[in-house]
Coordinates of C-alpha atoms and ligand atoms in Angstrom, one line a residue:
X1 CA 23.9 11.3 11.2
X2 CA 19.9 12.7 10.7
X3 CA 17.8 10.9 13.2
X4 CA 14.4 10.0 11.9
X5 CA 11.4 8.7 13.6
X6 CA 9.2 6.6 10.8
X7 CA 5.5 6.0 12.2
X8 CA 3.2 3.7 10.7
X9 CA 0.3 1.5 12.1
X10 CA 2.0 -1.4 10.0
X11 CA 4.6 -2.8 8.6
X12 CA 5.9 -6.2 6.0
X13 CA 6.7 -8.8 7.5
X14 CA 5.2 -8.1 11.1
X15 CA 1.9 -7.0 10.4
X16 CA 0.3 -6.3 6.7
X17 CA -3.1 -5.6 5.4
X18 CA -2.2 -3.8 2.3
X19 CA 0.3 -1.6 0.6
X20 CA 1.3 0.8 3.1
X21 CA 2.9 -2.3 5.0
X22 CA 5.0 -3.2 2.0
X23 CA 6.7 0.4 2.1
X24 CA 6.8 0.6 6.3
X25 CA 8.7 -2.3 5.9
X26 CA 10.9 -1.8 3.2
X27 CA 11.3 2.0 2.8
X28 CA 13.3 2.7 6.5
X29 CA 15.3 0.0 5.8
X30 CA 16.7 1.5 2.8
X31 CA 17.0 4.7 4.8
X32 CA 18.9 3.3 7.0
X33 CA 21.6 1.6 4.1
X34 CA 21.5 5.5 2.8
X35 CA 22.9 7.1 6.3
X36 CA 20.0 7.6 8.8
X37 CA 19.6 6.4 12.4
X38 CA 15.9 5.0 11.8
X39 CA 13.5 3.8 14.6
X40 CA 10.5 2.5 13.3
X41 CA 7.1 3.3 15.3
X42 CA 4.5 0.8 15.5
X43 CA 1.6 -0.7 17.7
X44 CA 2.7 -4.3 19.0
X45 CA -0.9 -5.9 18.1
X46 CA -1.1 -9.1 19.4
X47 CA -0.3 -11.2 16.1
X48 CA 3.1 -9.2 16.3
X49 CA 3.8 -10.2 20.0
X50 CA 2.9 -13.5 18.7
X51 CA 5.3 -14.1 16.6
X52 CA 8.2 -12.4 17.8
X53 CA 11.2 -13.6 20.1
X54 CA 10.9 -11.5 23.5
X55 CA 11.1 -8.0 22.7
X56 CA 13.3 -5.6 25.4
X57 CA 11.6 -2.9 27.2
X58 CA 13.0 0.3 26.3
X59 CA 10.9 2.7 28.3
X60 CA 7.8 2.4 30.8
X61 CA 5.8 5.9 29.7
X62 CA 3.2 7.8 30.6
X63 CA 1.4 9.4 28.1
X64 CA -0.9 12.2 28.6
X65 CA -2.6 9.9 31.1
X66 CA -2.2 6.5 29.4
X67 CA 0.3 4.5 30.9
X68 CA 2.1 2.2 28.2
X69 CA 5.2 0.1 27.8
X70 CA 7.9 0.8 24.7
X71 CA 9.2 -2.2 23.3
X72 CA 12.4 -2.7 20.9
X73 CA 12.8 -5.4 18.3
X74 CA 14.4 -5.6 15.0
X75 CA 12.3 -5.7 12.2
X76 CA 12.7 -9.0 10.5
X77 CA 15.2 -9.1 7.5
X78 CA 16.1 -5.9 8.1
X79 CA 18.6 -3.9 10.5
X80 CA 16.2 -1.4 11.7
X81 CA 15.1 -1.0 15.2
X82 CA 11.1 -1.1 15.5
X83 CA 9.7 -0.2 18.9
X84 CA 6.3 -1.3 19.4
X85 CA 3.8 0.8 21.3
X86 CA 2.8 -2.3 24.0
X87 CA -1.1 -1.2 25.7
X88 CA -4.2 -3.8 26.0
X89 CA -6.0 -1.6 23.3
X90 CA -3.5 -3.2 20.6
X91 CA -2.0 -6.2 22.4
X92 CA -5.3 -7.6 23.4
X93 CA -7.0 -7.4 20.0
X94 CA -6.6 -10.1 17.8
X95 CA -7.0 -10.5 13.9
X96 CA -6.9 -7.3 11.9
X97 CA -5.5 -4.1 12.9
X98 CA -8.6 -1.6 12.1
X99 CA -11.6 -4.2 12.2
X100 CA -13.6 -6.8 13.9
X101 CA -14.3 -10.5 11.9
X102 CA -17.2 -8.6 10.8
X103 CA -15.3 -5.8 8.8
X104 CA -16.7 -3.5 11.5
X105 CA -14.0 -0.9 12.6
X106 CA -13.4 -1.2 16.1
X107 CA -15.3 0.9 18.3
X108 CA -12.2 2.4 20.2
X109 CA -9.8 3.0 16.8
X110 CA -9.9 6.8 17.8
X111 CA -8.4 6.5 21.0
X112 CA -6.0 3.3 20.0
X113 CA -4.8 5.3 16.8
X114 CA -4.5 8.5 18.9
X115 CA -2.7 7.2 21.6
X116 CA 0.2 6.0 18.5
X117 CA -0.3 9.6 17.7
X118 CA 0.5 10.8 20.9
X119 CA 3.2 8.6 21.5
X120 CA 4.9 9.7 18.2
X121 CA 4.0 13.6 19.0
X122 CA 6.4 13.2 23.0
X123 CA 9.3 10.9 21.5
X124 CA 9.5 13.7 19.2
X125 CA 9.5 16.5 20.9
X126 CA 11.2 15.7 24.0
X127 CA 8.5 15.0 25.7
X128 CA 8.6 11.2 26.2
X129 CA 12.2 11.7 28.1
X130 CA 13.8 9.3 25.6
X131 CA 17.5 9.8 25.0
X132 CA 16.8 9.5 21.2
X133 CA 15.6 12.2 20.0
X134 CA 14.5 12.4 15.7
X135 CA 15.6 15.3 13.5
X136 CA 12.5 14.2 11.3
X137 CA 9.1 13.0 12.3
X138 CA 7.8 10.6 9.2
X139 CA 4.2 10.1 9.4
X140 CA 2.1 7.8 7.4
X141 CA -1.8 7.5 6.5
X142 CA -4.7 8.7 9.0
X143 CA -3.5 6.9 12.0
X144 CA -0.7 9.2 12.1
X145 CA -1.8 12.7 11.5
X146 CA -3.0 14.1 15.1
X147 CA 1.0 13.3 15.5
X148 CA 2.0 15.8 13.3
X149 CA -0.2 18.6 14.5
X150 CA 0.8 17.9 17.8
X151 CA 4.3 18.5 17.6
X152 CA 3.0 22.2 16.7
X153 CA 2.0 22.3 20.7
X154 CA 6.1 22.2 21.0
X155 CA 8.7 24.5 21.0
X156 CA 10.9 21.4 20.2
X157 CA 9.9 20.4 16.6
X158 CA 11.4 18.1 14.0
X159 CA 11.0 18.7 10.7
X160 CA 7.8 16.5 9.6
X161 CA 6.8 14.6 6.7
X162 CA 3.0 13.2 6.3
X163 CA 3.0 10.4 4.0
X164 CA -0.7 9.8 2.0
X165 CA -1.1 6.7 1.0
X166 CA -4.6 6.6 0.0
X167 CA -7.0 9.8 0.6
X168 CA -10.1 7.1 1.0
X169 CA -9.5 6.6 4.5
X170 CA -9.6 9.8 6.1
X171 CA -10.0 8.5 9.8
X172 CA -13.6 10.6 10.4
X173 CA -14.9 10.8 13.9
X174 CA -17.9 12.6 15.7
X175 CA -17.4 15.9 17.7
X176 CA -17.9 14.0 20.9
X177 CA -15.3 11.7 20.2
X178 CA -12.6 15.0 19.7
X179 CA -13.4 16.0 23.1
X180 CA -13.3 12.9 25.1
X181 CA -9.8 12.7 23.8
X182 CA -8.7 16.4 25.3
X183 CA -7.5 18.4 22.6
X184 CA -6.6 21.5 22.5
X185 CA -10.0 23.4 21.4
X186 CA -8.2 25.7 18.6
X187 CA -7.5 22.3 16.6
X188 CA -11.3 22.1 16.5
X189 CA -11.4 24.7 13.4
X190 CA -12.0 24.2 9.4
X191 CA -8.2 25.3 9.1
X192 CA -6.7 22.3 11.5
X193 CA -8.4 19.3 12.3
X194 CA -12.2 19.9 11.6
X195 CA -13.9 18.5 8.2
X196 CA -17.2 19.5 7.7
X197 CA -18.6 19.2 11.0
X198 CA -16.4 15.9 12.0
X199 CA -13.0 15.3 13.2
X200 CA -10.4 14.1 10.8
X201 CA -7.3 12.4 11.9
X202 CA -5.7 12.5 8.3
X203 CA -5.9 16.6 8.3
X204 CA -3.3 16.7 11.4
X205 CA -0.8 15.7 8.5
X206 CA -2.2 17.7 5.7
X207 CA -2.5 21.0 7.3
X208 CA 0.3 21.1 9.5
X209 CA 3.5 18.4 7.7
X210 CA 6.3 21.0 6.9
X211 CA 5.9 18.4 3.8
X212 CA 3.1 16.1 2.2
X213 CA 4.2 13.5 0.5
X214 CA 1.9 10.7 -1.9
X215 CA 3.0 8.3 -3.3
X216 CA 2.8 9.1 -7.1
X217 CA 3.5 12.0 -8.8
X218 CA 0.1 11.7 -10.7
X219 CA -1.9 10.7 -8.2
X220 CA -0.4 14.0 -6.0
X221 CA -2.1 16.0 -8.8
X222 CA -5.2 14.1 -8.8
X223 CA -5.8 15.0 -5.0
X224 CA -5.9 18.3 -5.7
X225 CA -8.8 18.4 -8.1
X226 CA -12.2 16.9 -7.6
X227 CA -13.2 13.8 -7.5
X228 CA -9.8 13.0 -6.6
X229 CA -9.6 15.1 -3.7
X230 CA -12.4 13.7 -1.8
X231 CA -13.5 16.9 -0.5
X232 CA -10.1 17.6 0.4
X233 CA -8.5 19.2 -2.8
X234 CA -8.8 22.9 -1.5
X235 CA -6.3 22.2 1.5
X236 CA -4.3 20.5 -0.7
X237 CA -4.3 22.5 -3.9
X238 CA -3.4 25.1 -1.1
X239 CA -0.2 23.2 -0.1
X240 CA 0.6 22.2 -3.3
X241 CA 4.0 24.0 -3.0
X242 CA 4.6 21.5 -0.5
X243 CA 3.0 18.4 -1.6
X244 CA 5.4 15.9 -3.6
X245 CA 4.6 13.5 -5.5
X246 CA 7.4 10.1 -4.7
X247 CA 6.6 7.0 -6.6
X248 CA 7.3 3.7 -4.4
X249 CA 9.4 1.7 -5.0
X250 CA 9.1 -2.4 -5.2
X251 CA 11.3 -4.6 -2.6
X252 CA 13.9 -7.1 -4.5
X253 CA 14.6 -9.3 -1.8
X254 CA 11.0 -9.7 -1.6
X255 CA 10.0 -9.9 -5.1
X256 CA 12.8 -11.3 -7.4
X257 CA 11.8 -14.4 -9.8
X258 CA 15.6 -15.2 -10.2
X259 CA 15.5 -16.1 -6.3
X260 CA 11.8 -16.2 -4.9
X261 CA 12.0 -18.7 -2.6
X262 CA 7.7 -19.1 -3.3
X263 CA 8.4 -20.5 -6.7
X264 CA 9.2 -23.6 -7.7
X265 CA 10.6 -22.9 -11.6
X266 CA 13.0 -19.4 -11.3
X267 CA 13.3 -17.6 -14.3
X268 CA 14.3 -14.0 -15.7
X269 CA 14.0 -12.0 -19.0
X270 CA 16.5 -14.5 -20.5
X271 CA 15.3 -17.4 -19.3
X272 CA 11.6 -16.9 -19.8
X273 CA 10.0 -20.1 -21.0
X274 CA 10.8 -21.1 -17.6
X275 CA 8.2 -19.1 -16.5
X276 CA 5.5 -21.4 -18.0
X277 CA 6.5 -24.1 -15.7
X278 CA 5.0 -21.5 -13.3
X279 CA 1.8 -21.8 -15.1
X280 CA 1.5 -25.0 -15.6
X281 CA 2.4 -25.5 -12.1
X282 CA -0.5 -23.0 -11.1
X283 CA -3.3 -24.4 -13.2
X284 CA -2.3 -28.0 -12.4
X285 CA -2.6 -27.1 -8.1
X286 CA -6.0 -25.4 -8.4
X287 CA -7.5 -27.6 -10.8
X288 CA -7.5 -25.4 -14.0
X289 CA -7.1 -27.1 -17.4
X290 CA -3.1 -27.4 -18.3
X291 CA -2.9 -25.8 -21.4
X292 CA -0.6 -23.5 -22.8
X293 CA -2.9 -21.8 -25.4
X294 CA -4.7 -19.5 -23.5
X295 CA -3.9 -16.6 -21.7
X296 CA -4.0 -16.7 -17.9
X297 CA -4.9 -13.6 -16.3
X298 CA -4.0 -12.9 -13.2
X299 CA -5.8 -10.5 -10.1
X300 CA -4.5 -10.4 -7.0
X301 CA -5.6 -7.9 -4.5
X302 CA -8.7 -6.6 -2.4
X303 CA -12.1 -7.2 -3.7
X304 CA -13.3 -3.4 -3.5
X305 CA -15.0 -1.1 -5.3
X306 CA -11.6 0.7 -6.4
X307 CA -9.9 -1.8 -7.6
X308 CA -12.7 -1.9 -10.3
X309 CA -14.3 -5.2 -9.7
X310 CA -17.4 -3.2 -11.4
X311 CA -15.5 -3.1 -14.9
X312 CA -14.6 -7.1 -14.3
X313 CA -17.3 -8.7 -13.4
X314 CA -20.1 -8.0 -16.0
X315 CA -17.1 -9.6 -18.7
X316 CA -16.0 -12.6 -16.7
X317 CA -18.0 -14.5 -19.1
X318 CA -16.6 -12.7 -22.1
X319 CA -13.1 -13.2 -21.0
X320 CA -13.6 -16.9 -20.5
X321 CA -15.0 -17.1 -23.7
X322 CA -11.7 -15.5 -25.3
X323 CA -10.7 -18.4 -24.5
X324 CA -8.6 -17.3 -21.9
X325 CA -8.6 -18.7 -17.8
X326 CA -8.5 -16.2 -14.9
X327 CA -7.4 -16.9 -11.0
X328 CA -8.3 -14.0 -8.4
X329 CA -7.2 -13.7 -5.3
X330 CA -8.3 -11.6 -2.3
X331 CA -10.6 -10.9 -0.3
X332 CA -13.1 -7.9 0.3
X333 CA -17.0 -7.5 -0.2
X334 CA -19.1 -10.4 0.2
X335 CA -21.0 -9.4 -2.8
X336 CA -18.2 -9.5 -5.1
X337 CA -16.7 -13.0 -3.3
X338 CA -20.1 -14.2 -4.1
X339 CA -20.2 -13.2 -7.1
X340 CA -16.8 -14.5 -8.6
X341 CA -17.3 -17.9 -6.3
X342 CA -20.6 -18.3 -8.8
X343 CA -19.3 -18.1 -11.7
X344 CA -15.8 -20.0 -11.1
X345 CA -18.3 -22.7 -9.6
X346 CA -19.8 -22.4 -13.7
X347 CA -15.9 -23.1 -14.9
X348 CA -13.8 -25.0 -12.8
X349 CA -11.4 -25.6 -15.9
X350 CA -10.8 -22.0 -16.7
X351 CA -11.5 -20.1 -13.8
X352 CA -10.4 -20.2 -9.8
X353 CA -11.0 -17.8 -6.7
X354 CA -9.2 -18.0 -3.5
X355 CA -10.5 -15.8 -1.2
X356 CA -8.0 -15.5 0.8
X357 CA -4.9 -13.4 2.1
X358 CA -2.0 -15.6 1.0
X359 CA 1.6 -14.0 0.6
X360 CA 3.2 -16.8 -1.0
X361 CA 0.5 -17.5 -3.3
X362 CA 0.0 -13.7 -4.6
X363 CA 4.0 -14.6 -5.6
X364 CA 2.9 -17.7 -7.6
X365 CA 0.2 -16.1 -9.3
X366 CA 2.6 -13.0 -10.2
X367 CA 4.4 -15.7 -12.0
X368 CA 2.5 -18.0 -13.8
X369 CA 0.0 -15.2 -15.3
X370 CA 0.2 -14.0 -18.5
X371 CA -1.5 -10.9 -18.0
X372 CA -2.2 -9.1 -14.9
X373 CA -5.6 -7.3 -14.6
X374 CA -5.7 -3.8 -12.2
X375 CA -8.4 -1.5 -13.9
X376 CA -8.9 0.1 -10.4
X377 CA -11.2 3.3 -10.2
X378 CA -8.5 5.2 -8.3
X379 CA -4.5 4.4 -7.0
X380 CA -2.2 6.2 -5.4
X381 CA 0.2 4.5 -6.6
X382 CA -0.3 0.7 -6.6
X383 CA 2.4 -2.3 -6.1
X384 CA 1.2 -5.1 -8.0
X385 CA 1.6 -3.4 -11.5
X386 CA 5.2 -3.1 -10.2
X387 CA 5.0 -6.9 -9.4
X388 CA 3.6 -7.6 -12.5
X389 CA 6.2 -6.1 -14.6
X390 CA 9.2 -7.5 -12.8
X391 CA 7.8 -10.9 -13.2
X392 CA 6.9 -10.0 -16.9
X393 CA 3.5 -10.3 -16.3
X394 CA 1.9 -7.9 -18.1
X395 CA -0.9 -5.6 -16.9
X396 CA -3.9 -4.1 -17.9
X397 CA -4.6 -0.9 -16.2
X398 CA -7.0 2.2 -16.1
X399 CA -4.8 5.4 -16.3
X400 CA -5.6 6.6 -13.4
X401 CA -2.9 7.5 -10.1
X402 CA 0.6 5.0 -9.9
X403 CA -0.8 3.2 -12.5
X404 CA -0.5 5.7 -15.4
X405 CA 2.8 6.7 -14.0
X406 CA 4.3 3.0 -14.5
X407 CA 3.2 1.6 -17.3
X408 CA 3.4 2.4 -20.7
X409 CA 0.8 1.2 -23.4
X410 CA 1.8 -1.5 -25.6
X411 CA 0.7 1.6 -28.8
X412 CA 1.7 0.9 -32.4
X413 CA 4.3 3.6 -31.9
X414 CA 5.2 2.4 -28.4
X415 CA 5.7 -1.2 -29.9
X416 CA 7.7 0.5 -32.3
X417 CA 10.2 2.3 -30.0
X418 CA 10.1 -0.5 -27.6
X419 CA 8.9 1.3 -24.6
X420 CA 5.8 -1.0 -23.7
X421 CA 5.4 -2.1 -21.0
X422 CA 1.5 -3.3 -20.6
X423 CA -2.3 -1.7 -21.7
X424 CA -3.8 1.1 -20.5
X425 CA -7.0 2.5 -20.6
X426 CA -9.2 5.4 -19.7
X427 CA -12.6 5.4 -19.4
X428 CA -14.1 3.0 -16.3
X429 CA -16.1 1.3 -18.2
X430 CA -16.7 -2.3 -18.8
X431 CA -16.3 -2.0 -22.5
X432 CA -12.8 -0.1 -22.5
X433 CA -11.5 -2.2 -19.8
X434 CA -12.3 -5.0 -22.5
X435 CA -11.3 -3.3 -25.4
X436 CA -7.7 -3.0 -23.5
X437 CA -7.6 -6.6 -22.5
X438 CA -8.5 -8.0 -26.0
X439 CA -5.4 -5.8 -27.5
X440 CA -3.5 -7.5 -24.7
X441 CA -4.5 -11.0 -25.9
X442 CA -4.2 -10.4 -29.4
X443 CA -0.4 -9.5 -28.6
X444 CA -0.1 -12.2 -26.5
X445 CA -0.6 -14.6 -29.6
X446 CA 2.4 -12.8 -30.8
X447 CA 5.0 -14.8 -29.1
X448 CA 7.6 -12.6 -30.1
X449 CA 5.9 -9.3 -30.1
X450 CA 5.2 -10.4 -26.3
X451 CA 8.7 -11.5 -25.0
X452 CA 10.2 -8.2 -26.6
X453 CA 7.5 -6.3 -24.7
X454 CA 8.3 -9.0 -21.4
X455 CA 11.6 -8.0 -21.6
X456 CA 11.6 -4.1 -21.6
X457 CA 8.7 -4.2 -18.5
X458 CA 11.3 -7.1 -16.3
X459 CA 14.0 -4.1 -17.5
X460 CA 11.9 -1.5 -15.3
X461 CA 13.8 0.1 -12.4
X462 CA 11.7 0.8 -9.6
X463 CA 14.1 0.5 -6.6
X464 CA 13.8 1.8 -3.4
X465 CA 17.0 3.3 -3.8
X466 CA 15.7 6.0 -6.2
X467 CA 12.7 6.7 -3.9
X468 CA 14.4 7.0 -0.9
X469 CA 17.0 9.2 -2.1
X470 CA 13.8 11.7 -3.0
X471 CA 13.0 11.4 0.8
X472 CA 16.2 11.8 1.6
X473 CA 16.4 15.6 -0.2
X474 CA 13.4 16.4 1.7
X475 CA 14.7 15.5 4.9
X476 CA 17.5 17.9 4.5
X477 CA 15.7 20.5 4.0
X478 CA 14.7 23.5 6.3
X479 CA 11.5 23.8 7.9
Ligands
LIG501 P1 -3.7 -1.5 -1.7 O1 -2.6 -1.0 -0.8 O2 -4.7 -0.5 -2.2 O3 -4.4 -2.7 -1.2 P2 -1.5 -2.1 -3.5 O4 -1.4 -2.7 -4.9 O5 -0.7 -0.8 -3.3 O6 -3.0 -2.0 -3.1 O7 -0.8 -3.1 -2.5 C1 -1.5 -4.3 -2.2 C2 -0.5 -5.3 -1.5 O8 -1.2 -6.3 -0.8 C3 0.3 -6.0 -2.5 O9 1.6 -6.3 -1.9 C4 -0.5 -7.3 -2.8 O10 0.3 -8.3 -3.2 C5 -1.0 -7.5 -1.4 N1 -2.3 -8.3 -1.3 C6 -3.5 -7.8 -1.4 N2 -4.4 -8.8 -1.3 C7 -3.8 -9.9 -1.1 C8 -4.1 -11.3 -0.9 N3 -5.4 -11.6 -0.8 N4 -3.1 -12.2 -0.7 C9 -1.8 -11.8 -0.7 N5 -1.4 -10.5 -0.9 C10 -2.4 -9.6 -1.1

């Protein structure tokens, strides 16, 4: 049985900020079901220790310096043995993972994310003393990179695999901070770990991964090109033989209306007018008008630049005006929280921001929307378009990354065949965006038109299973 070590600085249901938690949680599991022997790697933050029954100490270590404790628990829901990195740095810092209350990273992220690094790097090769050993180190985003490069110090190395999940966050650190942390000076160099002058965590995985993986085939050629590529698409158009493109999958434990323990009215593609008891449940608990003949649209998400807040905003008033009511929740930039309080403040009937994170009620909104808005400037590969379609929500998306890859305009000809899924446009503009979500209306007037195109995007199979038996072909592999 292939060993494989799966890294990530977090994973659903222990810790989440975002996407890459979804798939840390879900994606070793599945693994696991298909054959491996799967430890999963992350820091035990102190909201983790929190909420976890006593973990068992698997290994006092020393590493390079840094003494640390190794802790094993299960991951919740799930047969897969986590071990949790246990140091003040993590356990003693409480709220988010990356930032202070403030949104300010924390000042120490270089060594806290290194020292996971590290840690990753010795189990790996040997080095840790561990009796488990992993044929295949998994990385995943920034926080992991300097682990990959460092297995390159070893004679003993797995085969490795360097997850991107979003290029945006490259992990960038001053010179000074590269040599406070002591490593070796040949990784200081435009062809390892050097970008532009800075340190880059996120290039330990890019230049040295036997494999780079993102997490949509279109968005793995995107990187490679400017802008995509951030300033990164030479080393990656360079690895491109190497670079695959694996679309996530969507967990259906987690996200099934037929059993979603967050709803109060279960439905599916047959039983569909249940899901307006969803809405009217919705717009009844936050105060919107009850009424069945308008469109609800739905976001749900971070309120950041890239998820194209700058296309919504300047038409909230517009949309309203359809008629149609909107609900948004996330949280992000004051500016745009501001922003969208304002003018929900102007319609309490039709409109409704919760700034908040709020797992159970990102499910309810998934199911009482009509139509699902994501017309984000870039994504990898995105999960709530997946969301969307499984609860037969259906979205209106740029074509940009994930998001061209999974969903399929509702075209005359599309219609036609019955291959739509939801609208897509292309130009980031206001205007198009619009343009997209009127067709998406208009059809939505079409009762039947709509429950035929409901029906083929709740038919849409993105399992795990399919993705991980892609990462499973690429584990096999040689060097
Ligand atoms: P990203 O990883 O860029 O944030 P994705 O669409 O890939 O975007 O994944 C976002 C995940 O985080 C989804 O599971 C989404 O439901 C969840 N999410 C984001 N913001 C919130 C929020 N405010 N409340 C609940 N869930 C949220």
């Amino acid at each position: 049985m292939s060993r494989l070590l799966f890294v990530a600085s977090e994973a659903f249901p222990l810790i989440k900020t975002g996407g890459l938690a979804d798939i840390a949680g879900t994606l070793p599991e599945v693994l696991r079901q298909q054959g491996m022997d799967v430890r999963l790697l992350l820091p035990a933050y102190r909201h983790i220790l929190d909420t976890i029954d006593s973990p068992a100490t698997v290994a006092e270590l020393d590493i390079a310096g840094t003494p640390l404790r190794l802790l094993a628990t299960q991951l919740p829901g799930t047969q897969v043995e986590t071990w949790l990195l246990d140091h003040p740095w993590f356990s003693q810092r409480p709220g988010n993972p990356y930032h202070d209350a403030g949104g300010q990273s924390w000042p120490d992220n270089a060594d806290r994310f290194m020292l996971l690094s590290r840690l990753a790097a010795a189990i790996s090769t040997g080095d840790a003393g561990l009796a488990w050993r992993p044929d295949v180190l998994h990385c995943n985003d920034w926080h992991t990179g300097p682990a990959v490069a460092l297995t390159h110090l070893s004679e003993q190395r797995p085969l490795t695999v360097f997850t991107i999940h979003s290029l945006a966050h490259m992990g960038l650190f001053d010179r000074a901070t590269f040599e406070r942390l002591h490593l070796p000076g040949h990784f200081w160099h435009d062809s390892a770990l050097e970008f532009y002058n800075q340190f880059s965590f996120i290039k330990g995985g890019l230049v040295y991964a036997d494999y780079v993986t993102t997490v949509s085939p279109n968005y793995a050629h995107e990187i490679c090109e400017a802008p995509g590529g951030m300033g990164l698409e030479g080393l990656l158009q360079s690895r491109r033989e190497r670079l695959v493109g694996i679309l996530n999958g969507i967990d259906h434990r987690v996200w099934n209306p037929a059993s979603d323990p967050c709803l109060e009215h279960h439905y599916d593609a047959a039983r569909l007018a249940d899901k307006a008891l969803n809405k009217a449940a919705l717009q009844r608990s936050l105060g919107l008008a009850v009424a069945d003949d308008r469109p609800l649209l739905g976001i749900v998400g971070r309120l950041v630049e890239q998820k194209g807040l700058e296309l919504v905003l300047p038409m909230l008033g517009e949309m309203l005006a359809q008629p149609a009511q909107l609900v948004v929740l996330g949280t992000g930039e004051r500016r745009y929280e501001e922003y969208l309080q304002h003018v929900a403040g102007a319609h309490p009937d039709a409109m409704s921001v919760i700034l908040a994170y709020d797992e159970t009620m990102a499910h309810r909104i998934e199911a009482a929307a009509d139509i699902f808005l994501m017309p984000s400037l870039f994504e990898p590969c995105g999960l709530n378009q997946l969301y969307s379609l499984r609860y037969g929500t259906l979205p209106v998306v740029r074509a940009v990354g994930g998001l061209a890859d999974t969903v399929v305009d509702a075209t005359p000809q599309a219609l036609a065949e019955g291959t739509a899924t939801g609208f897509v446009f292309g130009p980031p503009h206001s205007g198009a965006f619009m343009e997209a979500l009127q067709r998406a209306i208009a059809l939505w007037r079409d009762r039947d038109s709509w429950r035929r195109v409901q029906a083929t995007a709740m038919a849409q199979d993105f399992s795990w299973q399919r993705s991980a038996a892609r990462y499973m072909e690429l584990y096999s592999s040689a060097h």
